[in-house]
Coordinates of C-alpha atoms and ligand atoms in Angstrom, one line a residue:
X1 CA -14.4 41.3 -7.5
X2 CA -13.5 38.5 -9.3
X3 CA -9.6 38.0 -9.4
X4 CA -7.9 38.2 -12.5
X5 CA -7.7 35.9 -15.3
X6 CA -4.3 34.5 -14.3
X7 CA -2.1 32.3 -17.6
X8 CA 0.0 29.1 -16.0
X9 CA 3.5 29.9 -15.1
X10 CA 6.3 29.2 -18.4
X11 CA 2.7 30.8 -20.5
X12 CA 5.2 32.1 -23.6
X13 CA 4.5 35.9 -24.0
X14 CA 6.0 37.2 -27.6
X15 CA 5.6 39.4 -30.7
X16 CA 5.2 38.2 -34.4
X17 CA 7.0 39.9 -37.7
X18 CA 7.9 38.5 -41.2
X19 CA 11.1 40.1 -43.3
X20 CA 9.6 41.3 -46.0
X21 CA 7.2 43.7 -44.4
X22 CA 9.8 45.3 -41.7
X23 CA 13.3 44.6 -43.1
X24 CA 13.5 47.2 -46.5
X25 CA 17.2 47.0 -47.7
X26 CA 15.6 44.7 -50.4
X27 CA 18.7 45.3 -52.8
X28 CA 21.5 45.3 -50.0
X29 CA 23.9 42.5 -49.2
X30 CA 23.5 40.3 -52.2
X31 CA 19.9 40.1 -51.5
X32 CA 18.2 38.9 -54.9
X33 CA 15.0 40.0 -56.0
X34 CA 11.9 38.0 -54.4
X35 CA 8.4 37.6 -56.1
X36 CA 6.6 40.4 -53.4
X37 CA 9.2 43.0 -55.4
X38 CA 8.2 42.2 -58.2
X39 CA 4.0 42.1 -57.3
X40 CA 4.4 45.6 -55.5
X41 CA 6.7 46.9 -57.9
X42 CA 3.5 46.6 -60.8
X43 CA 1.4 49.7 -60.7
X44 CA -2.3 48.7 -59.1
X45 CA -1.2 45.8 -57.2
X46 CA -0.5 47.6 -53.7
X47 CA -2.4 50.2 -52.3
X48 CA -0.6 53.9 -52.6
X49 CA 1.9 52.3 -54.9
X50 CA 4.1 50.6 -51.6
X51 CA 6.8 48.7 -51.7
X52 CA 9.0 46.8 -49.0
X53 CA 11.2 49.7 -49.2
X54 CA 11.9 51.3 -46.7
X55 CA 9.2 49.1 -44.7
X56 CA 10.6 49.6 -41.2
X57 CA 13.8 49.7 -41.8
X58 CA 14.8 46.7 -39.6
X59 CA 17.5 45.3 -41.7
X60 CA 19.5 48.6 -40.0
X61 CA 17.7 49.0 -36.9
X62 CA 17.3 45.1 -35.6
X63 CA 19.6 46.4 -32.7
X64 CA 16.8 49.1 -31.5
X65 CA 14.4 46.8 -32.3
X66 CA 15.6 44.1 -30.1
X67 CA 15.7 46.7 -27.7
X68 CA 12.3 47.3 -27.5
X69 CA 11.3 43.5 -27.9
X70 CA 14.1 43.7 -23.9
X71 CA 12.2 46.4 -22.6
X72 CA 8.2 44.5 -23.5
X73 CA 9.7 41.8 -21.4
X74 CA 9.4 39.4 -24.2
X75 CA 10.2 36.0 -23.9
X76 CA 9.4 35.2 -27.6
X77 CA 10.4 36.6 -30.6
X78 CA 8.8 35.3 -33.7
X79 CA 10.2 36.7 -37.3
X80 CA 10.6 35.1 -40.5
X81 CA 14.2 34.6 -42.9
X82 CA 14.1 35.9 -46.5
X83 CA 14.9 33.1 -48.2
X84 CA 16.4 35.6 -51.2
X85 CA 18.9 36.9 -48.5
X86 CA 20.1 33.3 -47.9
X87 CA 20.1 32.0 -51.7
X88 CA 19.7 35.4 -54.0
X89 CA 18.5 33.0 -56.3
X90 CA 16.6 30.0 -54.9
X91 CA 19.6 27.6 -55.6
X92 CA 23.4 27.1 -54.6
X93 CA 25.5 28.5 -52.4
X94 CA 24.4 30.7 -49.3
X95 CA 25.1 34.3 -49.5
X96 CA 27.0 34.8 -46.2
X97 CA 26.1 38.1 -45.6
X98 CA 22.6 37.0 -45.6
X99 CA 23.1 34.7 -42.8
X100 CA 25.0 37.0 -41.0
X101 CA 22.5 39.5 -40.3
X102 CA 20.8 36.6 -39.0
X103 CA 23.3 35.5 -37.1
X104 CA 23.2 38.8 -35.8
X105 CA 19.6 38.5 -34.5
X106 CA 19.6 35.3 -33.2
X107 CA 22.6 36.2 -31.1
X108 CA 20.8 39.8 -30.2
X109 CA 18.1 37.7 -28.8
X110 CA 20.2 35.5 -26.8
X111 CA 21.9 38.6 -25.4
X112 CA 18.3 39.7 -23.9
X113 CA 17.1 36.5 -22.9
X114 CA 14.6 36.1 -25.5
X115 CA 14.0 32.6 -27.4
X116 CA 14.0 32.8 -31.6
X117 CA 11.3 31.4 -33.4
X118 CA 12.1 31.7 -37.3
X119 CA 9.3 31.2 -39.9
X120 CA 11.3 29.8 -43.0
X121 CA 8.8 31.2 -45.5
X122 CA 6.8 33.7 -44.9
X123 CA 6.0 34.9 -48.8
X124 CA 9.0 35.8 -50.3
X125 CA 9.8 33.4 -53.0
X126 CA 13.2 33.9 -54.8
X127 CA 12.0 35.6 -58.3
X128 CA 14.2 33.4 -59.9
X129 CA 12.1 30.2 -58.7
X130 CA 8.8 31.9 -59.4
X131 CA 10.2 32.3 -62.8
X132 CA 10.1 28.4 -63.5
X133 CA 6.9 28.0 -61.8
X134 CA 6.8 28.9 -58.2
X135 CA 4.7 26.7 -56.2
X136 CA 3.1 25.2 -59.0
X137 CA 6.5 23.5 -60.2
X138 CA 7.2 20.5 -57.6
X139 CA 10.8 21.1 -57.8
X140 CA 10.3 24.3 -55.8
X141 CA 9.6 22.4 -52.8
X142 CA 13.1 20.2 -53.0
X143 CA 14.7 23.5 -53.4
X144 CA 12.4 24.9 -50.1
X145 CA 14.1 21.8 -48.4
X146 CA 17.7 22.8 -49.3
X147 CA 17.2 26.1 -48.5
X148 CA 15.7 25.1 -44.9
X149 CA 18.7 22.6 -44.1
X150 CA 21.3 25.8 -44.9
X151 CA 19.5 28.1 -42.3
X152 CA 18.9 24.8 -39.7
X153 CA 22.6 24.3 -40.1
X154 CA 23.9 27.6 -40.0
X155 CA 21.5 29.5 -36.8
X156 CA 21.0 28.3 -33.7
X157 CA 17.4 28.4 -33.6
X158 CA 15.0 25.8 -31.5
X159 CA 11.6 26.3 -32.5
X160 CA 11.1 26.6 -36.3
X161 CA 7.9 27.4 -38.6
X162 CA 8.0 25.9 -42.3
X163 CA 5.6 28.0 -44.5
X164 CA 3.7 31.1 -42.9
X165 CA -0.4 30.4 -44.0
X166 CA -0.1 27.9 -47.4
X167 CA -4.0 29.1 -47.0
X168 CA -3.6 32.3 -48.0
X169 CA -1.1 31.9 -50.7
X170 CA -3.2 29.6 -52.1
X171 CA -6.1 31.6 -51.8
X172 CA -4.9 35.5 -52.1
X173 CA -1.5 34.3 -54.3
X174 CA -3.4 32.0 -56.8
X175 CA -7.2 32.4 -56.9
X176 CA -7.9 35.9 -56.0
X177 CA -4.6 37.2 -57.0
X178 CA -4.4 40.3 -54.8
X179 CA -0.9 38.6 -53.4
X180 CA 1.9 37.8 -54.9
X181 CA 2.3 36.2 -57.5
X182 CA -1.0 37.7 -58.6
X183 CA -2.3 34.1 -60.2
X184 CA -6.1 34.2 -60.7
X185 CA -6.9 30.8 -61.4
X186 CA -8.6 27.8 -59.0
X187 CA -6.9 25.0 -61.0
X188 CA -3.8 26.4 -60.6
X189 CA -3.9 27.3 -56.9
X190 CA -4.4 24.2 -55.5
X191 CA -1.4 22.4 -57.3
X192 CA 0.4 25.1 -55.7
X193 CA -1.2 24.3 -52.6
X194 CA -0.2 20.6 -52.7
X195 CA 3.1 21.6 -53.5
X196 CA 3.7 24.1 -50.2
X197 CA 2.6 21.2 -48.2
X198 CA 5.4 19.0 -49.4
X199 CA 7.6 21.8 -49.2
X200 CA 6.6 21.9 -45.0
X201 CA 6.6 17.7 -44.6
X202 CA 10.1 17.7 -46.8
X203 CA 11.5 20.4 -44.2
X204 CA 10.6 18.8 -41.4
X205 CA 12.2 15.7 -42.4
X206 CA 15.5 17.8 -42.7
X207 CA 14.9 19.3 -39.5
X208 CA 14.7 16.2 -37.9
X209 CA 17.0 14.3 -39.9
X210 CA 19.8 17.1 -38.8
X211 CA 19.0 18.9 -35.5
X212 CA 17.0 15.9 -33.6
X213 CA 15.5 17.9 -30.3
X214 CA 15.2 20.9 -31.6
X215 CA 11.4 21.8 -33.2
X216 CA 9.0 22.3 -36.2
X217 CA 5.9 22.8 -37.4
X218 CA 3.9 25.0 -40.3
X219 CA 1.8 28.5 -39.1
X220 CA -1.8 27.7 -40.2
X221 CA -4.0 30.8 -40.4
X222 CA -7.6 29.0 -39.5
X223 CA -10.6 30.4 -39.6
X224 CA -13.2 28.7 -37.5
X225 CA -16.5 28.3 -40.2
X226 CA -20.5 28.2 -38.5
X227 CA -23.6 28.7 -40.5
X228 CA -25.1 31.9 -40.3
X229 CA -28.7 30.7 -39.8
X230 CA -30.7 27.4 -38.6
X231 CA -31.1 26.2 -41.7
X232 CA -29.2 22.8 -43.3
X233 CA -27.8 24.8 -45.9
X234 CA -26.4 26.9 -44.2
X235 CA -24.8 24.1 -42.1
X236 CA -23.9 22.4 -45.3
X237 CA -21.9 25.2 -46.5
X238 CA -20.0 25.9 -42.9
X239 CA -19.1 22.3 -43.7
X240 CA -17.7 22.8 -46.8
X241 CA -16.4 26.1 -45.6
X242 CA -14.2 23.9 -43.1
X243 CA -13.0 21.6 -45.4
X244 CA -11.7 24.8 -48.0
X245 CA -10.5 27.3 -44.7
X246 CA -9.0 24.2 -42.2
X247 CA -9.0 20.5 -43.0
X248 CA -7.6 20.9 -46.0
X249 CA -4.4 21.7 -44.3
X250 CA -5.1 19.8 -41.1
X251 CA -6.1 16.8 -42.3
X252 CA -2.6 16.0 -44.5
X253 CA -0.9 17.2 -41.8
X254 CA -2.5 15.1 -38.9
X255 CA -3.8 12.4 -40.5
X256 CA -2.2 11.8 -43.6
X257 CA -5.2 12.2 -46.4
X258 CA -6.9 14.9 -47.7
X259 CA -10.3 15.4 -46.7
X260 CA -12.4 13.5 -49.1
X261 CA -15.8 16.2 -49.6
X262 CA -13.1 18.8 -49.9
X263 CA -10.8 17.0 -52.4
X264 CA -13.4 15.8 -54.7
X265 CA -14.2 19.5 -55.0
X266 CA -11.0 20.3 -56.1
X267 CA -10.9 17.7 -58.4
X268 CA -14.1 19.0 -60.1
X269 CA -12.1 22.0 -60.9
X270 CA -8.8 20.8 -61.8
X271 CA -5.8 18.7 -61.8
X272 CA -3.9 18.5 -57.8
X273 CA -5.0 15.2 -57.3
X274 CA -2.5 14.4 -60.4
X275 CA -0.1 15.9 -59.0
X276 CA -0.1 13.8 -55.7
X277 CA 2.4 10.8 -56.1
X278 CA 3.1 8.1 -53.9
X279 CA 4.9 8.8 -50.9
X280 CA 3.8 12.5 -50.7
X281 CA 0.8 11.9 -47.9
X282 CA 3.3 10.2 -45.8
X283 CA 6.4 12.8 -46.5
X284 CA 3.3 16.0 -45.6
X285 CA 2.2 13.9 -41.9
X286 CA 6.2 13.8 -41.1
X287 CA 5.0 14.5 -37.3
X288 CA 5.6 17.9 -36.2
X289 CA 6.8 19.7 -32.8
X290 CA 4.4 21.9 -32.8
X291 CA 1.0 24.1 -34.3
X292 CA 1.8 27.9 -35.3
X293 CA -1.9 29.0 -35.0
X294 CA -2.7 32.0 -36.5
X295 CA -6.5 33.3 -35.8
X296 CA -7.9 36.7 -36.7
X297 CA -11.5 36.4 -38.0
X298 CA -14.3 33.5 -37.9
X299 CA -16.5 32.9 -41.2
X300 CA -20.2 32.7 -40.9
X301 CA -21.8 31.6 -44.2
X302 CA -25.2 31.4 -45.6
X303 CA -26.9 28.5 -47.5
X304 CA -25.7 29.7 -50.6
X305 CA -22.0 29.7 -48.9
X306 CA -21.8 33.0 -49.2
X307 CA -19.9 34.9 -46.1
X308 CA -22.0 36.9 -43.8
X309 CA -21.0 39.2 -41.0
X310 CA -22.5 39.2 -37.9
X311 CA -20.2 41.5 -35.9
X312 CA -18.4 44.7 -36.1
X313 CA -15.4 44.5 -38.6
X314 CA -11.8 46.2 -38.4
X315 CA -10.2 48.5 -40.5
X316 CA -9.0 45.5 -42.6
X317 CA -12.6 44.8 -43.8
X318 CA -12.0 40.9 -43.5
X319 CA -11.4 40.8 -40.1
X320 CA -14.7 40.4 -38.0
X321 CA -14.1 40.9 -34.6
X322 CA -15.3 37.7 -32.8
X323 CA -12.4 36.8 -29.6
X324 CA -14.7 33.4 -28.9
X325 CA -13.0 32.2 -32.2
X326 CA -10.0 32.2 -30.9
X327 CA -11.5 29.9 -27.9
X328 CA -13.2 26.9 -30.6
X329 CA -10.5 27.1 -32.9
X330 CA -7.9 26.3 -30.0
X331 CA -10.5 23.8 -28.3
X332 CA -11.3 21.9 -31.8
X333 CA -7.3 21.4 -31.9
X334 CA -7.0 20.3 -28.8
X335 CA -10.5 17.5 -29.5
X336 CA -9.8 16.6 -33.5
X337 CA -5.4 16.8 -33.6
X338 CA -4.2 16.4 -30.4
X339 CA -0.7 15.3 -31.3
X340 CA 0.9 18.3 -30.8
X341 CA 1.3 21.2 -28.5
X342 CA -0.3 24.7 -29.8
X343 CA 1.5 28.2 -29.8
X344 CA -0.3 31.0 -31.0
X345 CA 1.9 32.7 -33.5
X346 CA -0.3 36.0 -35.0
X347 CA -3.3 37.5 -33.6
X348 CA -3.9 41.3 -33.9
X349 CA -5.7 44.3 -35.0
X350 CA -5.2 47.3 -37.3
X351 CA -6.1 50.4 -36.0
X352 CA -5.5 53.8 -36.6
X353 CA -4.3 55.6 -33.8
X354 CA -1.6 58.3 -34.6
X355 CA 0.4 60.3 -31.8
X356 CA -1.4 62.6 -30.0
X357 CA 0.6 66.1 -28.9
X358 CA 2.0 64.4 -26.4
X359 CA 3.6 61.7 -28.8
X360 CA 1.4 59.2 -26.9
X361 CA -0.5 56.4 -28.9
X362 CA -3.9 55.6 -27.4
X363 CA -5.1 52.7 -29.0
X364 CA -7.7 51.9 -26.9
X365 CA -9.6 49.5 -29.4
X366 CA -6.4 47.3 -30.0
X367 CA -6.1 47.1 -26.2
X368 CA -9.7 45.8 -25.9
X369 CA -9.2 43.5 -29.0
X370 CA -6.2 41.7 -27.5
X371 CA -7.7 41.7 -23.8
X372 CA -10.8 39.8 -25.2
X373 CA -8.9 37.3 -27.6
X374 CA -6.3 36.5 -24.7
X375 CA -9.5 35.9 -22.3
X376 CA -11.1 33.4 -24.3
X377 CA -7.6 31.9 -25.0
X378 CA -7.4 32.0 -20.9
X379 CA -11.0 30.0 -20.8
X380 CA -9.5 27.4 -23.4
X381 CA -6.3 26.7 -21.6
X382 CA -7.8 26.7 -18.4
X383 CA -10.7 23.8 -19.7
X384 CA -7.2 21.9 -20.6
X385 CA -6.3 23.2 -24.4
X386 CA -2.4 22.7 -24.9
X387 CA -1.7 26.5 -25.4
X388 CA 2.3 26.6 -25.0
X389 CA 2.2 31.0 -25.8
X390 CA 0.7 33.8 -27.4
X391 CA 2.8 36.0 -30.1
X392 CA 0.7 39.5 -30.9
X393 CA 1.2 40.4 -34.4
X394 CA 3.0 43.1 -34.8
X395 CA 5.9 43.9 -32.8
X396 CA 5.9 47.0 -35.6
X397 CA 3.6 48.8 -37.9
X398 CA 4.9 47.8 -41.3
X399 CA 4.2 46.7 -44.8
X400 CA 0.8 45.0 -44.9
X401 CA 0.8 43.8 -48.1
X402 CA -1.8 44.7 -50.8
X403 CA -2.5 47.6 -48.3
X404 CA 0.7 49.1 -48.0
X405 CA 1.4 50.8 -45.2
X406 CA -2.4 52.1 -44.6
X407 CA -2.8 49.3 -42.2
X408 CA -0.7 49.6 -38.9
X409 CA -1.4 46.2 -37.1
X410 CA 2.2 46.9 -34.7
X411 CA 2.2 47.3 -30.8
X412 CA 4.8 50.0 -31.6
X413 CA 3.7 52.6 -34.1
X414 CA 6.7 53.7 -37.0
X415 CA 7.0 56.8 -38.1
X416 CA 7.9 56.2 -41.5
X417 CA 9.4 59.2 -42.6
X418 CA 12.2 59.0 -39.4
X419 CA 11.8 55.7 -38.3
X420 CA 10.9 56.5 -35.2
X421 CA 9.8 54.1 -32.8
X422 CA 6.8 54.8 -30.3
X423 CA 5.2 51.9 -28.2
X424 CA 1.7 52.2 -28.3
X425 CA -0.6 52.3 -25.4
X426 CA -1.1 48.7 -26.2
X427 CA 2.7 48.0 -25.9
X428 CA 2.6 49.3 -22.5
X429 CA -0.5 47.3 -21.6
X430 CA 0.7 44.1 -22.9
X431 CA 3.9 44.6 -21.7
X432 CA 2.2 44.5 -17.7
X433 CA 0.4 41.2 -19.4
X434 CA 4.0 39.7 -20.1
X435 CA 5.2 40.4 -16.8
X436 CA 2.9 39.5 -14.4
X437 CA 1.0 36.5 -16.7
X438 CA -2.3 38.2 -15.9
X439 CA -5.2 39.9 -17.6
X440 CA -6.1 43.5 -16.2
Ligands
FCB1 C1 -1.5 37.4 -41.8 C2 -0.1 37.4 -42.3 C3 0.8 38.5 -41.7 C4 -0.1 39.8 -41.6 C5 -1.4 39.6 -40.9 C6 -2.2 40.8 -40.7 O1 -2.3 36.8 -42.7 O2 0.6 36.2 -42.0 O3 1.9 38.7 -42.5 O4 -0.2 40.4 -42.8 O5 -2.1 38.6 -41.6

C-alpha cells in the first residue's frame, strides 16, 4: 500500500469566515449600516428573503466558536473585520466597542494557541461610503487606507489580507449585480475595480509603513481558464478568459501593469484607463508578504468564450468540481509570480447534509471534495510550490450571500433556529488531517 500523502512539518492547517455572513448583531454596538444590509434588505435580491441577521450569531458566540476552532486543532484562524463596526460610517473616529469585540477574538485566539489572520474587507462597505460612490469614487480607497491603519494599530494581528476577491466584486457587485451593490453595468465595474486595487497597494503601504515584520497581501479568488476543445478559438478565448478571471489582478500586483490584451478590452467598453493616474501602478505592486489564494472551480470555455462544463457541479451551480485546479493554479504561481509565499485562504464545498437521528452529519461528498483538492495541493507542494497552509472555508454554515442560508459550505453545521453547533463528519475528518499533517 502506498503510504500516505504526508504535508511538510509547520504545513498551516485553518478554517476561513468573513463577518458579515456569521456575525448577525448588525445593529448592536454602534455598528452602522453596511451596503450587504441594504442589498439583502431589497426584496428579490437574496434568496428566501435572508439577511445577515441572525447569520450565526458569532458576534455572541465567538467564545464557543473559538472553542470549536481549539478542539479542530487549528493552527489558523482566518475571519474578516466589518469595517462598519470599526468606523459606523466610513470616516472618523473608531467606535471602541467595535474594536473590542475584536480585541476579544484576537486575544481568544491567542489563549488557544491559534494564529489570527484578519481579512480587512471582505464586502461590507460602510453605506455611508457607498452613498458617495463606493468603489467607483477614488476617495473610497484613501478612506480603505485609514480605516486599515486604525485596525493595524489597534489588534495585534501578524498576517493581514487587504480586500477579500476584488474579482468578484467587480464582477457579481458591478456587472452582474447579483452582489451588493447590485451595479449592472461593465463601464462602471472596472473603475471600481481599479479603485479596490489601490485601496490593497495603499494598505499595504500603511502596513508596512507602521508594523514593519508583520504581513500583507490581498485574497485573490482565481480560476484557472483552458479551452474546452482543440480548436484555436477556443484557445483564444481561455486566453482572454485569463486575462478577465487572473492577470488582471496578478499582473498590477506582480508586475506593475495591467495586462495589455485584457486592458484594451476594457477600454473598448469604458473609461478605467482614465481613471489610472500616475503613481497608482507603482502604489498597487507595493510588494506584498504573501498570496491569499482562493480556488473553487476552473473555467473551460469554447470558441465563442462561452463557459462549458465538463464535470459534475455542486449545489452552487458555479462550482465544477475539478481538485487538479487547485494543483495548476498553485503551480502557475509558483512559475509566472514567484515573489511571494502562497496560503490558501478558501476552498470548500456546499452540501446538504442535515443531522441524521443520531444528530450526526455525514457529509461524505464534502469529505471527498476536500481529500482530493488537498491531494493535488500535496502533488504541488511536494514538485516545490511555496504552499505555506490551507484554510477550508467554512468553519460554519452561514450566510452565503445571494443564496441565503440555502447553501451550507461550513465544517460545522448551524442549526439556525438554536444555534446549535454540530461538527460535521468532515470536521472530524479534517480535524485527524490537522493533527497528524496526513491525508487518510
Ligand atoms: C467566496 C467568498 C466567500 C464564500 C465562498 C463560497 O467567493 O469569498 O465569502 O461566499 O465564496
Amino acid at each position: 500500500m502506498n503510504s500516505p500523502a504526508r504535508f511538510p512539518d509547520g504545513f498551516v492547517w485553518g478554517a476561513a469566515t468573513a463577518a458579515y455572513q456569521i456575525e448577525g448583531a448588525t445593529t448592536e454596538d454602534g455598528r452602522g449600516a453596511s451596503i450587504w444590509d441594504t442589498f439583502s434588505a431589497t426584496p428579490g435580491n437574496v434568496r428566501d428573503g435572508d439577511t445577515g441577521e441572525p447569520a450565526a450569531d458569532h458576534y455572541h458566540r465567538y467564545r464557543e466558536d473559538l472553542d470549536l476552532i481549539a478542539e479542530l486543532g487549528l493552527g489558523s484562524y482566518r475571519f474578516s473585520i466589518a469595517w462598519p463596526r470599526i468606523q459606523p460610517t466610513g470616516t472618523g473616529r473608531p467606535n471602541q466597542k467595535g474594536l473590542d469585540f475584536y480585541r476579544r477574538l484576537v486575544d481568544g485566539l491567542a489563549e488557544r494557541g491559534v494564529s489570527p489572520m484578519a481579512t480587512l474587507f471582505h464586502w461590507d462597505l460602510p453605506q455611508e461610503l457607498q452613498d458617495r460612490g463606493g468603489w467607483e469614487n477614488r476617495d473610497t480607497a484613501a478612506r480603505f487606507a485609514d480605516y486599515a491603519e486604525i485596525v493595524f494599530d489597534a489588534l495585534d494581528i501578524g498576517d493581514w489580507l487587504t480586500i477579500n476577491e476584488p474579482k468578484t466584486i467587480v464582477q457579481s457587485g458591478y456587472q452582474f449585480g447579483d452582489h451588493a451593490p447590485g451595479v449592472r453595468d461593465e463601464a462602471r465595474a472596472f473603475v471600481a475595480c481599479h479603485h479596490l486595487l489601490l485601496a490593497h497597494g495603499l494598505a499595504a503601504q500603511v502596513l508596512h509603513d507602521r508594523h514593519p515584520g508583520r504581513r500583507i497581501g490581498p485574497a485573490l479568488n482565481l480560476h484557472p481558464t483552458y479551452p474546452a476543445d482543440d480548436t484555436p478559438e477556443a484557445a483564444r478565448a481561455a486566453r482572454h478568459a485569463d486575462g478577465l478571471e487572473n492577470r488582471l489582478y496578478l499582473d498590477p500586483i506582480f508586475k506593475g501593469h495591467y495586462p495589455e490584451d485584457t486592458l484594451r478590452w476594457i477600454s473598448e467598453r469604458g473609461p478605467m484607463r482614465d481613471h489610472i493616474l500616475e503613481g497608482d501602478l507603482a502604489t498597487i505592486s507595493t510588494p506584498i508578504d504573501l498570496l491569499g489564494v482562493q480556488y473553487y472551480t476552473p473555467h473551460f470555455v469554447d470558441g465563442d468564450g462561452e463557459r462549458v462544463f465538463k464535470h459534475p457541479t455542486a449545489q452552487a451551480e458555479w462550482l465544477e468540481i475539478y481538485p487538479e485546479g487547485l494543483y495548476d493554479v498553485v503551480t502557475r504561481l509558483t512559475r509566472d509570480y514567484p515573489r511571494v509565499p502562497l496560503v490558501i485562504t478558501e476552498n470548500g464545498l456546499p452540501t446538504l447534509d442535515e443531522p441524521g437521528p443520531d444528530g450526526r452529519v455525514r457529509d461524505e461528498g464534502r469529505i471527498a471534495f476536500l481529500r482530493d483538492h488537498l491531494a493535488a495541493l500535496h502533488r504541488a507542494v511536494e514538485e516545490g510550490a511555496r504552499v505555506e497552509g490551507y484554510h477550508v472555508w467554512s468553519l460554519l454554515d452561514n450566510f452565503e450571500w445571494a443564496q441565503g442560508y440555502s447553501q451550507r459550505f461550513g465544517i460545522v453545521y448551524v442549526d439556525y433556529a438554536t444555534q446549535k453547533r454540530i461538527p460535521k463528519d468532515s470536521a472530524l475528518w479534517y480535524r485527524d488531517v490537522v493533527k497528524t499533517g496526513e491525508l487518510r
